[in-house]
Tab-separated table of C-alpha atoms in Angstrom:
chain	number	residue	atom	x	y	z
A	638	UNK	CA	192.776	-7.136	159.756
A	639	UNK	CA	190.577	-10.070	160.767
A	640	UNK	CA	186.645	-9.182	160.592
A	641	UNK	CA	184.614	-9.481	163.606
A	642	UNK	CA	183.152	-12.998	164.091
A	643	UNK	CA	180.317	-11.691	166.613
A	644	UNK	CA	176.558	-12.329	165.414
A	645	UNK	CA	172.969	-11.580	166.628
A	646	UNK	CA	170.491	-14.004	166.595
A	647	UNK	CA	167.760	-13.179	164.507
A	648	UNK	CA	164.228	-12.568	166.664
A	649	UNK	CA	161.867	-14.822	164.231
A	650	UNK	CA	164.394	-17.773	163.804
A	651	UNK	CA	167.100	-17.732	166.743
A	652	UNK	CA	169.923	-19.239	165.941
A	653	UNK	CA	169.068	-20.916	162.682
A	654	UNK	CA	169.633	-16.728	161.266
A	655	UNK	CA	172.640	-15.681	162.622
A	656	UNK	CA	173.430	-12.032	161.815
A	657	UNK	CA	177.126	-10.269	161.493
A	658	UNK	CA	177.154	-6.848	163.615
A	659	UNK	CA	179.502	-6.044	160.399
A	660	UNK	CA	176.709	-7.293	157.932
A	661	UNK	CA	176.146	-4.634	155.219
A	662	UNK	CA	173.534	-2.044	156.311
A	663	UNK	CA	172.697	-0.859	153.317
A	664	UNK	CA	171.010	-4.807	151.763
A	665	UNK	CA	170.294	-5.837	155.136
A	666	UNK	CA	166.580	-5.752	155.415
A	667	UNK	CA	166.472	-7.340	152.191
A	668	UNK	CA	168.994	-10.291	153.155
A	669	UNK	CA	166.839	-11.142	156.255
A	670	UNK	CA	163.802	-10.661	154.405
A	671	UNK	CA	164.941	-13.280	151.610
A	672	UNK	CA	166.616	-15.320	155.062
A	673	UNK	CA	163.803	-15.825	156.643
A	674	UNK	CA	161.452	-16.726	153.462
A	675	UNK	CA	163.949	-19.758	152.991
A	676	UNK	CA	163.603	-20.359	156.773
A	677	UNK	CA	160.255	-20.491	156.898
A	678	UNK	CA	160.189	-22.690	153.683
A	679	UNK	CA	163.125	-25.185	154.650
A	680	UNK	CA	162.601	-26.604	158.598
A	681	UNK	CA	166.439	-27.844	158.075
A	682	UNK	CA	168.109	-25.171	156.894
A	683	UNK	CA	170.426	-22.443	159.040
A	684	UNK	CA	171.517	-19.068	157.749
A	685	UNK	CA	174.304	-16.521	158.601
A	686	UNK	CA	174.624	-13.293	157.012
A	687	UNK	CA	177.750	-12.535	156.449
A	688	UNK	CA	180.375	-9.225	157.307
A	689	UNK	CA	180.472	-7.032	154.687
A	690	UNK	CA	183.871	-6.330	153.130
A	691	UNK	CA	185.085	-5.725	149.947
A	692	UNK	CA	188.136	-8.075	148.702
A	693	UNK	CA	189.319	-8.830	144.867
A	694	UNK	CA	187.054	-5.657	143.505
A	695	UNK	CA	183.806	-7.343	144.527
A	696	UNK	CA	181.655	-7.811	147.603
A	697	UNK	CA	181.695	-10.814	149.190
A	698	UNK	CA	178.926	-13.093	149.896
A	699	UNK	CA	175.895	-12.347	151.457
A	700	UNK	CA	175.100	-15.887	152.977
A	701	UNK	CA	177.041	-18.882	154.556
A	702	UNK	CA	173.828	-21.573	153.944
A	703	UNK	CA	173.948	-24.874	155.721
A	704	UNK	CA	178.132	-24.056	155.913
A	705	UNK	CA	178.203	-23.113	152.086
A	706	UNK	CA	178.444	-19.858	150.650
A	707	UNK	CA	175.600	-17.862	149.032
A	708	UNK	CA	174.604	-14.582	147.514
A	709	UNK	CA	171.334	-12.647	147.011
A	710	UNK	CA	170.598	-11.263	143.497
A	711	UNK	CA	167.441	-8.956	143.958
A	712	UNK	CA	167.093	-8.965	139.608
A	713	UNK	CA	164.675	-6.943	137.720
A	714	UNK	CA	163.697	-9.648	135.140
A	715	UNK	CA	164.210	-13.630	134.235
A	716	UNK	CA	166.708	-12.298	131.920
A	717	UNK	CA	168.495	-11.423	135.558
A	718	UNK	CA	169.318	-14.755	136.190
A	719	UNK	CA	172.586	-15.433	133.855
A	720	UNK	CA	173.632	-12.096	135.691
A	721	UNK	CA	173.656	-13.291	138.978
A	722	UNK	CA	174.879	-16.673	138.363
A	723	UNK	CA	177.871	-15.116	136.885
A	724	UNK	CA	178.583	-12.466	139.470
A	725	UNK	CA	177.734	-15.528	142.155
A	726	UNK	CA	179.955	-17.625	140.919
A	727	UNK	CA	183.033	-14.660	140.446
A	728	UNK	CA	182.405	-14.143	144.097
A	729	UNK	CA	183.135	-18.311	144.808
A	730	UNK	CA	179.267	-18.848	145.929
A	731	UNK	CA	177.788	-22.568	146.018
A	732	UNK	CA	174.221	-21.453	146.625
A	733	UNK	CA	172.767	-18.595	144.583
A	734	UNK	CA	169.690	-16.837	145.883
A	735	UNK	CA	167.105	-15.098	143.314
A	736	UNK	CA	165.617	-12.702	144.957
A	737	UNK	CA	162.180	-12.092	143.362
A	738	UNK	CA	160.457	-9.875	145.788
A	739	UNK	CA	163.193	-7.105	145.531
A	740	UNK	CA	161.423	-6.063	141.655
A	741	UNK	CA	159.285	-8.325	140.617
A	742	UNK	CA	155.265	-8.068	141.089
A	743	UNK	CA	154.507	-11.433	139.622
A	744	UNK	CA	156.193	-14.871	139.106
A	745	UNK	CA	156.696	-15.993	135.011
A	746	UNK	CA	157.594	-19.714	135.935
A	747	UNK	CA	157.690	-20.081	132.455
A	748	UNK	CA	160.089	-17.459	131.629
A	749	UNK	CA	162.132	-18.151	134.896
A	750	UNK	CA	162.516	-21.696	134.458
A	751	UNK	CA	164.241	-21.232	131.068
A	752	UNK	CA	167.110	-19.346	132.108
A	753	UNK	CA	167.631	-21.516	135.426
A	754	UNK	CA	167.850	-24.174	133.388
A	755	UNK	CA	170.306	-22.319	131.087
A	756	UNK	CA	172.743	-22.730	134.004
A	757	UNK	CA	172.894	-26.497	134.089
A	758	UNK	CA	176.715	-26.651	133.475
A	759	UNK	CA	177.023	-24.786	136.616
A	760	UNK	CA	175.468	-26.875	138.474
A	761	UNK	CA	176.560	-30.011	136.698
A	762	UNK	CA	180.452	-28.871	137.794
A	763	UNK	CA	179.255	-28.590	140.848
A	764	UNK	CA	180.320	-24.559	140.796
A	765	UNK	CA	176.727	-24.098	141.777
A	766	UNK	CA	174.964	-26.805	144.150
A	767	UNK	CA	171.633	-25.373	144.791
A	768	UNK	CA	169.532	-22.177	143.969
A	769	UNK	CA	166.872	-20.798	145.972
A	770	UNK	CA	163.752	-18.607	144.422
A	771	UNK	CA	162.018	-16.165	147.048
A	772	UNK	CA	158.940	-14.713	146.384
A	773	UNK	CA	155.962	-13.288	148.990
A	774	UNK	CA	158.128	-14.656	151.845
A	775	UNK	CA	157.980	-18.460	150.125
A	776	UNK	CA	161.036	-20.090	148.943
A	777	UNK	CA	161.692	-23.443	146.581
A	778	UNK	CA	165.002	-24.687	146.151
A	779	UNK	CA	165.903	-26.187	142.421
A	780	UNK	CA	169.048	-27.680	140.383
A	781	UNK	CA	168.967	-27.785	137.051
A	782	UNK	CA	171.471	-30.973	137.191
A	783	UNK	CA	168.559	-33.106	138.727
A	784	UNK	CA	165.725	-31.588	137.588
A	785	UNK	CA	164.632	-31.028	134.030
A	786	UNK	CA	162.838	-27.520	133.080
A	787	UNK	CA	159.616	-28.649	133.457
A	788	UNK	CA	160.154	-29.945	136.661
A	789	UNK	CA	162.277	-26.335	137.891
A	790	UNK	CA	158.882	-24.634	136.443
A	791	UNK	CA	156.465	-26.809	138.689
A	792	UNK	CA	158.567	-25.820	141.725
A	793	UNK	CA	158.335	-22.273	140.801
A	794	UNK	CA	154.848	-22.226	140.128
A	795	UNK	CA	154.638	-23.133	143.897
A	796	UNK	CA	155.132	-20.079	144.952
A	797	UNK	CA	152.446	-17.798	142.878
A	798	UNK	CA	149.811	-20.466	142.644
A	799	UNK	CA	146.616	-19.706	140.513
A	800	UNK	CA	148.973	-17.689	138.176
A	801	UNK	CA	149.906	-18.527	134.023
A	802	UNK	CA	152.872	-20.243	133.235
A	803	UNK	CA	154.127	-17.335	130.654
């Protein structure tokens, strides 16, 4: 069975948010959502959400980014990120997105940072090539291969300004 290749464009972004008519209904106000936030953060970036299907016991990736693919993780805590590196990876994602507006009130760059920059060997194998942090419709991009903790912590702290580090 070969999946529908037929997309809208999105109404905010045209054709830099290109969305599958078999996109999974269920996350996707919440992939837009996060979409657009990177959109509106990255002037050179394109986005298409993916069809949904289910192959190899998982779903597949939310996201083909700038031609590589990407998944959402909407986590409920910093501790959230080895999670979703993990499952991102299992599902053959380059780009992981952490998804902080899906259950989180308020940024802990601090906290956040840390277990980012717990996944360096990912990115360092080049598994993972770039991971994007939404939050309030904002988005950073970091890689803890090229950038050391403090330096992942300043770009988070970009997005809740005015707030502690911890």
């Amino acid at each position: 069975m070969k999946a529908s290749t037929d997309y809208i464009e999105d109404e905010v972004y045209g054709q830099r948010l290109l969305i599958s008519v078999n996109a999974d209904p269920r996350e996707l106000q919440s992939n837009i959502r996060a979409a657009r936030a990177i959109l509106h953060s990255f002037a050179e970036v394109s986005i298409i959400i993916n069809a949904h299907t289910m192959s190899f016991g998982h779903k597949n990736p939310e996201y083909t980014i700038d031609g590589k693919l990407g998944d959402r993780k909407g986590i409920m805590g910093e501790r959230g990120v080895t999670a979703g590196f993990k499952a991102a990876k299992k599902q053959g994602c380059k780009i992981v997105v952490i998804d902080l507006d899906e259950h989180i009130l308020q940024v802990h760059s601090f906290e956040l940072s840390k277990y980012i920059s717990r996944r360096k060997a990912d990115f360092v194998s080049g598994m993972i090539t770039a991971c994007y942090v939404v939050f309030d419709g904002e988005a950073v991009v970091v890689n803890a291969s090229v950038q050391t903790r403090q330096e992942i912590m300043s770009a988070i702290e970009m997005l809740n300004p005015g707030s502690s580090s911890y």
